[in-house]
C-alpha atoms as an extended CHARMM CRD file, in Angstrom:
* protein
*
       102  EXT
         1         1  MET       CA              0.0000000000        0.0000000000        0.0000000000  PROA      1               0.0000000000
         2         2  ALA       CA              1.0920000000        3.5170000000       -0.6820000000  PROA      2               0.0000000000
         3         3  ILE       CA              1.7090000000        6.0450000000        2.0170000000  PROA      3               0.0000000000
         4         4  THR       CA             -0.5340000000        9.1100000000        1.8680000000  PROA      4               0.0000000000
         5         5  LYS       CA              0.7590000000       12.4350000000        3.1860000000  PROA      5               0.0000000000
         6         6  THR       CA             -1.8010000000       15.1640000000        3.7910000000  PROA      6               0.0000000000
         7         7  LEU       CA             -1.1300000000       18.6970000000        4.9580000000  PROA      7               0.0000000000
         8         8  THR       CA             -3.9290000000       19.0800000000        7.5020000000  PROA      8               0.0000000000
         9         9  SER       CA             -3.0000000000       22.4020000000        9.0440000000  PROA      9               0.0000000000
        10        10  ALA       CA             -0.9950000000       25.4270000000        7.9440000000  PROA      10              0.0000000000
        11        11  THR       CA             -1.1270000000       28.3790000000       10.3100000000  PROA      11              0.0000000000
        12        12  PRO       CA              0.6920000000       31.5150000000        9.1530000000  PROA      12              0.0000000000
        13        13  TYR       CA              2.0860000000       34.1060000000       11.5650000000  PROA      13              0.0000000000
        14        14  GLU       CA              2.4980000000       37.5040000000        9.9640000000  PROA      14              0.0000000000
        15        15  ASN       CA              4.8330000000       40.3780000000       10.7370000000  PROA      15              0.0000000000
        16        16  THR       CA              3.8960000000       44.0730000000       10.6820000000  PROA      16              0.0000000000
        17        17  SER       CA              4.2740000000       44.0720000000        6.8760000000  PROA      17              0.0000000000
        18        18  ASP       CA              1.5670000000       41.3810000000        6.5880000000  PROA      18              0.0000000000
        19        19  GLU       CA              4.1140000000       38.8440000000        5.3640000000  PROA      19              0.0000000000
        20        20  VAL       CA              4.5000000000       35.3940000000        6.8970000000  PROA      20              0.0000000000
        21        21  ASP       CA              7.5530000000       35.0700000000        9.1150000000  PROA      21              0.0000000000
        22        22  ARG       CA              6.5690000000       31.7380000000       10.7140000000  PROA      22              0.0000000000
        23        23  TRP       CA              4.4960000000       28.7190000000        9.7530000000  PROA      23              0.0000000000
        24        24  GLU       CA              2.9780000000       26.0670000000       12.0260000000  PROA      24              0.0000000000
        25        25  LEU       CA              2.4290000000       22.9940000000        9.8570000000  PROA      25              0.0000000000
        26        26  GLN       CA              0.8610000000       19.5850000000       10.4310000000  PROA      26              0.0000000000
        27        27  VAL       CA              1.1110000000       16.6250000000        8.0780000000  PROA      27              0.0000000000
        28        28  VAL       CA             -0.7730000000       13.3540000000        8.5830000000  PROA      28              0.0000000000
        29        29  TYR       CA              0.6890000000       10.1530000000        7.1660000000  PROA      29              0.0000000000
        30        30  THR       CA             -1.5410000000        7.1240000000        6.5260000000  PROA      30              0.0000000000
        31        31  GLN       CA             -0.9330000000        3.6850000000        5.1260000000  PROA      31              0.0000000000
        32        32  GLY       CA             -3.3200000000        0.7990000000        4.6240000000  PROA      32              0.0000000000
        33        33  THR       CA             -7.0830000000        0.7290000000        4.5810000000  PROA      33              0.0000000000
        34        34  GLU       CA             -8.8820000000        2.3960000000        7.4640000000  PROA      34              0.0000000000
        35        35  GLY       CA            -10.6760000000       -0.1340000000        9.6430000000  PROA      35              0.0000000000
        36        36  THR       CA             -8.3420000000       -2.9990000000        8.7100000000  PROA      36              0.0000000000
        37        37  ALA       CA             -5.3720000000       -4.5340000000       10.5160000000  PROA      37              0.0000000000
        38        38  ASP       CA             -2.8610000000       -2.9630000000        8.1010000000  PROA      38              0.0000000000
        39        39  TYR       CA             -4.0250000000        0.6220000000        8.7240000000  PROA      39              0.0000000000
        40        40  TYR       CA             -1.6900000000        3.0560000000       10.4790000000  PROA      40              0.0000000000
        41        41  GLU       CA             -1.7910000000        6.8260000000       10.9080000000  PROA      41              0.0000000000
        42        42  SER       CA              0.7200000000        9.2530000000       12.3620000000  PROA      42              0.0000000000
        43        43  SER       CA              0.7440000000       13.0240000000       12.6480000000  PROA      43              0.0000000000
        44        44  PHE       CA              3.7870000000       15.3010000000       12.4920000000  PROA      44              0.0000000000
        45        45  GLN       CA              3.9490000000       18.9750000000       13.4860000000  PROA      45              0.0000000000
        46        46  TYR       CA              6.5870000000       21.4990000000       12.5000000000  PROA      46              0.0000000000
        47        47  SER       CA              7.1910000000       25.1490000000       13.3050000000  PROA      47              0.0000000000
        48        48  VAL       CA              9.4820000000       27.0010000000       10.9380000000  PROA      48              0.0000000000
        49        49  HSD       CA             10.6460000000       30.6140000000       11.1230000000  PROA      49              0.0000000000
        50        50  THR       CA             12.0070000000       32.7510000000        8.3130000000  PROA      50              0.0000000000
        51        51  GLU       CA             15.4370000000       32.6530000000        9.9220000000  PROA      51              0.0000000000
        52        52  GLU       CA             17.0590000000       30.5980000000       12.6650000000  PROA      52              0.0000000000
        53        53  THR       CA             20.2960000000       31.3370000000       14.5040000000  PROA      53              0.0000000000
        54        54  ASP       CA             22.4290000000       28.4380000000       15.7650000000  PROA      54              0.0000000000
        55        55  VAL       CA             24.2690000000       28.5230000000       19.0750000000  PROA      55              0.0000000000
        56        56  ASP       CA             27.4640000000       29.4100000000       17.2030000000  PROA      56              0.0000000000
        57        57  GLY       CA             25.7890000000       32.5100000000       15.7380000000  PROA      57              0.0000000000
        58        58  THR       CA             25.2680000000       31.0900000000       12.2430000000  PROA      58              0.0000000000
        59        59  THR       CA             22.0000000000       32.3080000000       10.7170000000  PROA      59              0.0000000000
        60        60  THR       CA             20.0700000000       30.0770000000        8.3310000000  PROA      60              0.0000000000
        61        61  THR       CA             17.3490000000       31.4950000000        6.0750000000  PROA      61              0.0000000000
        62        62  ASN       CA             14.5180000000       28.9650000000        5.7420000000  PROA      62              0.0000000000
        63        63  PHE       CA             12.2420000000       30.9660000000        3.4540000000  PROA      63              0.0000000000
        64        64  THR       CA             11.5560000000       34.4450000000        2.1160000000  PROA      64              0.0000000000
        65        65  GLU       CA              8.7780000000       36.3860000000        3.8010000000  PROA      65              0.0000000000
        66        66  LEU       CA              5.7490000000       36.5350000000        1.4960000000  PROA      66              0.0000000000
        67        67  ASP       CA              2.0380000000       37.2880000000        1.7930000000  PROA      67              0.0000000000
        68        68  LYS       CA              0.1890000000       34.1880000000        2.9910000000  PROA      68              0.0000000000
        69        69  THR       CA             -1.7660000000       34.0300000000       -0.2840000000  PROA      69              0.0000000000
        70        70  ALA       CA              1.4870000000       33.6020000000       -2.2330000000  PROA      70              0.0000000000
        71        71  TRP       CA              2.1680000000       30.1490000000       -0.7620000000  PROA      71              0.0000000000
        72        72  SER       CA              1.2450000000       26.9640000000       -2.6260000000  PROA      72              0.0000000000
        73        73  LEU       CA              0.7720000000       23.5150000000       -1.1330000000  PROA      73              0.0000000000
        74        74  ALA       CA              4.1020000000       22.4770000000       -2.6560000000  PROA      74              0.0000000000
        75        75  ASP       CA              5.8250000000       25.5030000000       -1.0720000000  PROA      75              0.0000000000
        76        76  LEU       CA              4.4880000000       24.5960000000        2.3680000000  PROA      76              0.0000000000
        77        77  LEU       CA              5.4180000000       20.9320000000        2.0890000000  PROA      77              0.0000000000
        78        78  ALA       CA              8.9160000000       21.9230000000        0.9440000000  PROA      78              0.0000000000
        79        79  LEU       CA              9.4140000000       23.5890000000        4.3450000000  PROA      79              0.0000000000
        80        80  CYS       CA              8.7800000000       20.2990000000        6.1780000000  PROA      80              0.0000000000
        81        81  PRO       CA             11.4600000000       17.7020000000        6.9760000000  PROA      81              0.0000000000
        82        82  ILE       CA              9.6480000000       15.1280000000        4.8160000000  PROA      82              0.0000000000
        83        83  SER       CA             12.5560000000       12.6880000000        4.3590000000  PROA      83              0.0000000000
        84        84  HSD       CA             13.0610000000       12.5700000000        8.1420000000  PROA      84              0.0000000000
        85        85  TRP       CA              9.3430000000       12.0440000000        8.7110000000  PROA      85              0.0000000000
        86        86  ASP       CA              9.3400000000        9.3160000000        6.0320000000  PROA      86              0.0000000000
        87        87  ASP       CA             12.0030000000        7.4200000000        7.9900000000  PROA      87              0.0000000000
        88        88  ILE       CA             10.1140000000        7.8200000000       11.2680000000  PROA      88              0.0000000000
        89        89  PHE       CA              6.8040000000        6.7200000000        9.7350000000  PROA      89              0.0000000000
        90        90  ASP       CA              8.4300000000        3.6750000000        8.0900000000  PROA      90              0.0000000000
        91        91  SER       CA              9.9090000000        2.6850000000       11.4390000000  PROA      91              0.0000000000
        92        92  GLN       CA              6.5930000000        3.2040000000       13.2390000000  PROA      92              0.0000000000
        93        93  TYR       CA              4.6900000000        1.1880000000       10.6360000000  PROA      93              0.0000000000
        94        94  ASP       CA              7.2230000000       -1.6110000000       10.8290000000  PROA      94              0.0000000000
        95        95  SER       CA              7.1460000000       -1.8010000000       14.6210000000  PROA      95              0.0000000000
        96        96  VAL       CA              3.3530000000       -1.5310000000       14.9410000000  PROA      96              0.0000000000
        97        97  ILE       CA              1.9960000000       -3.2860000000       11.8280000000  PROA      97              0.0000000000
        98        98  THR       CA              4.6640000000       -5.3470000000       10.0280000000  PROA      98              0.0000000000
        99        99  ASN       CA              6.6860000000       -6.6440000000       13.0000000000  PROA      99              0.0000000000
       100       100  PRO       CA              4.7580000000       -5.8730000000       16.1940000000  PROA      100             0.0000000000
       101       101  PRO       CA              6.2040000000       -7.1370000000       19.4720000000  PROA      101             0.0000000000
       102       102  GLU       CA              4.7700000000      -10.4280000000       20.6040000000  PROA      102             0.0000000000
């Protein structure tokens, strides 16, 4: 079965220029058929700011501030750590559905 990833929540936080400087995102992963033994669902949340500063003072720009209407679904999903979430979901599915503890 294919894994389905659905952006279920995207909350923009705007600055004084009415441009988004932070997003709160939620993506729900599902695999299997709901109501059957192979069904599994997991939700991931992510908060991302325009810029982040590391402890060593290095600043990373995550995205350019834009009006909230300028963002597409693809733009929002590109902000998420999808490959990391894919690994976590695969591990969860394996440990709960494919190879559950006895």
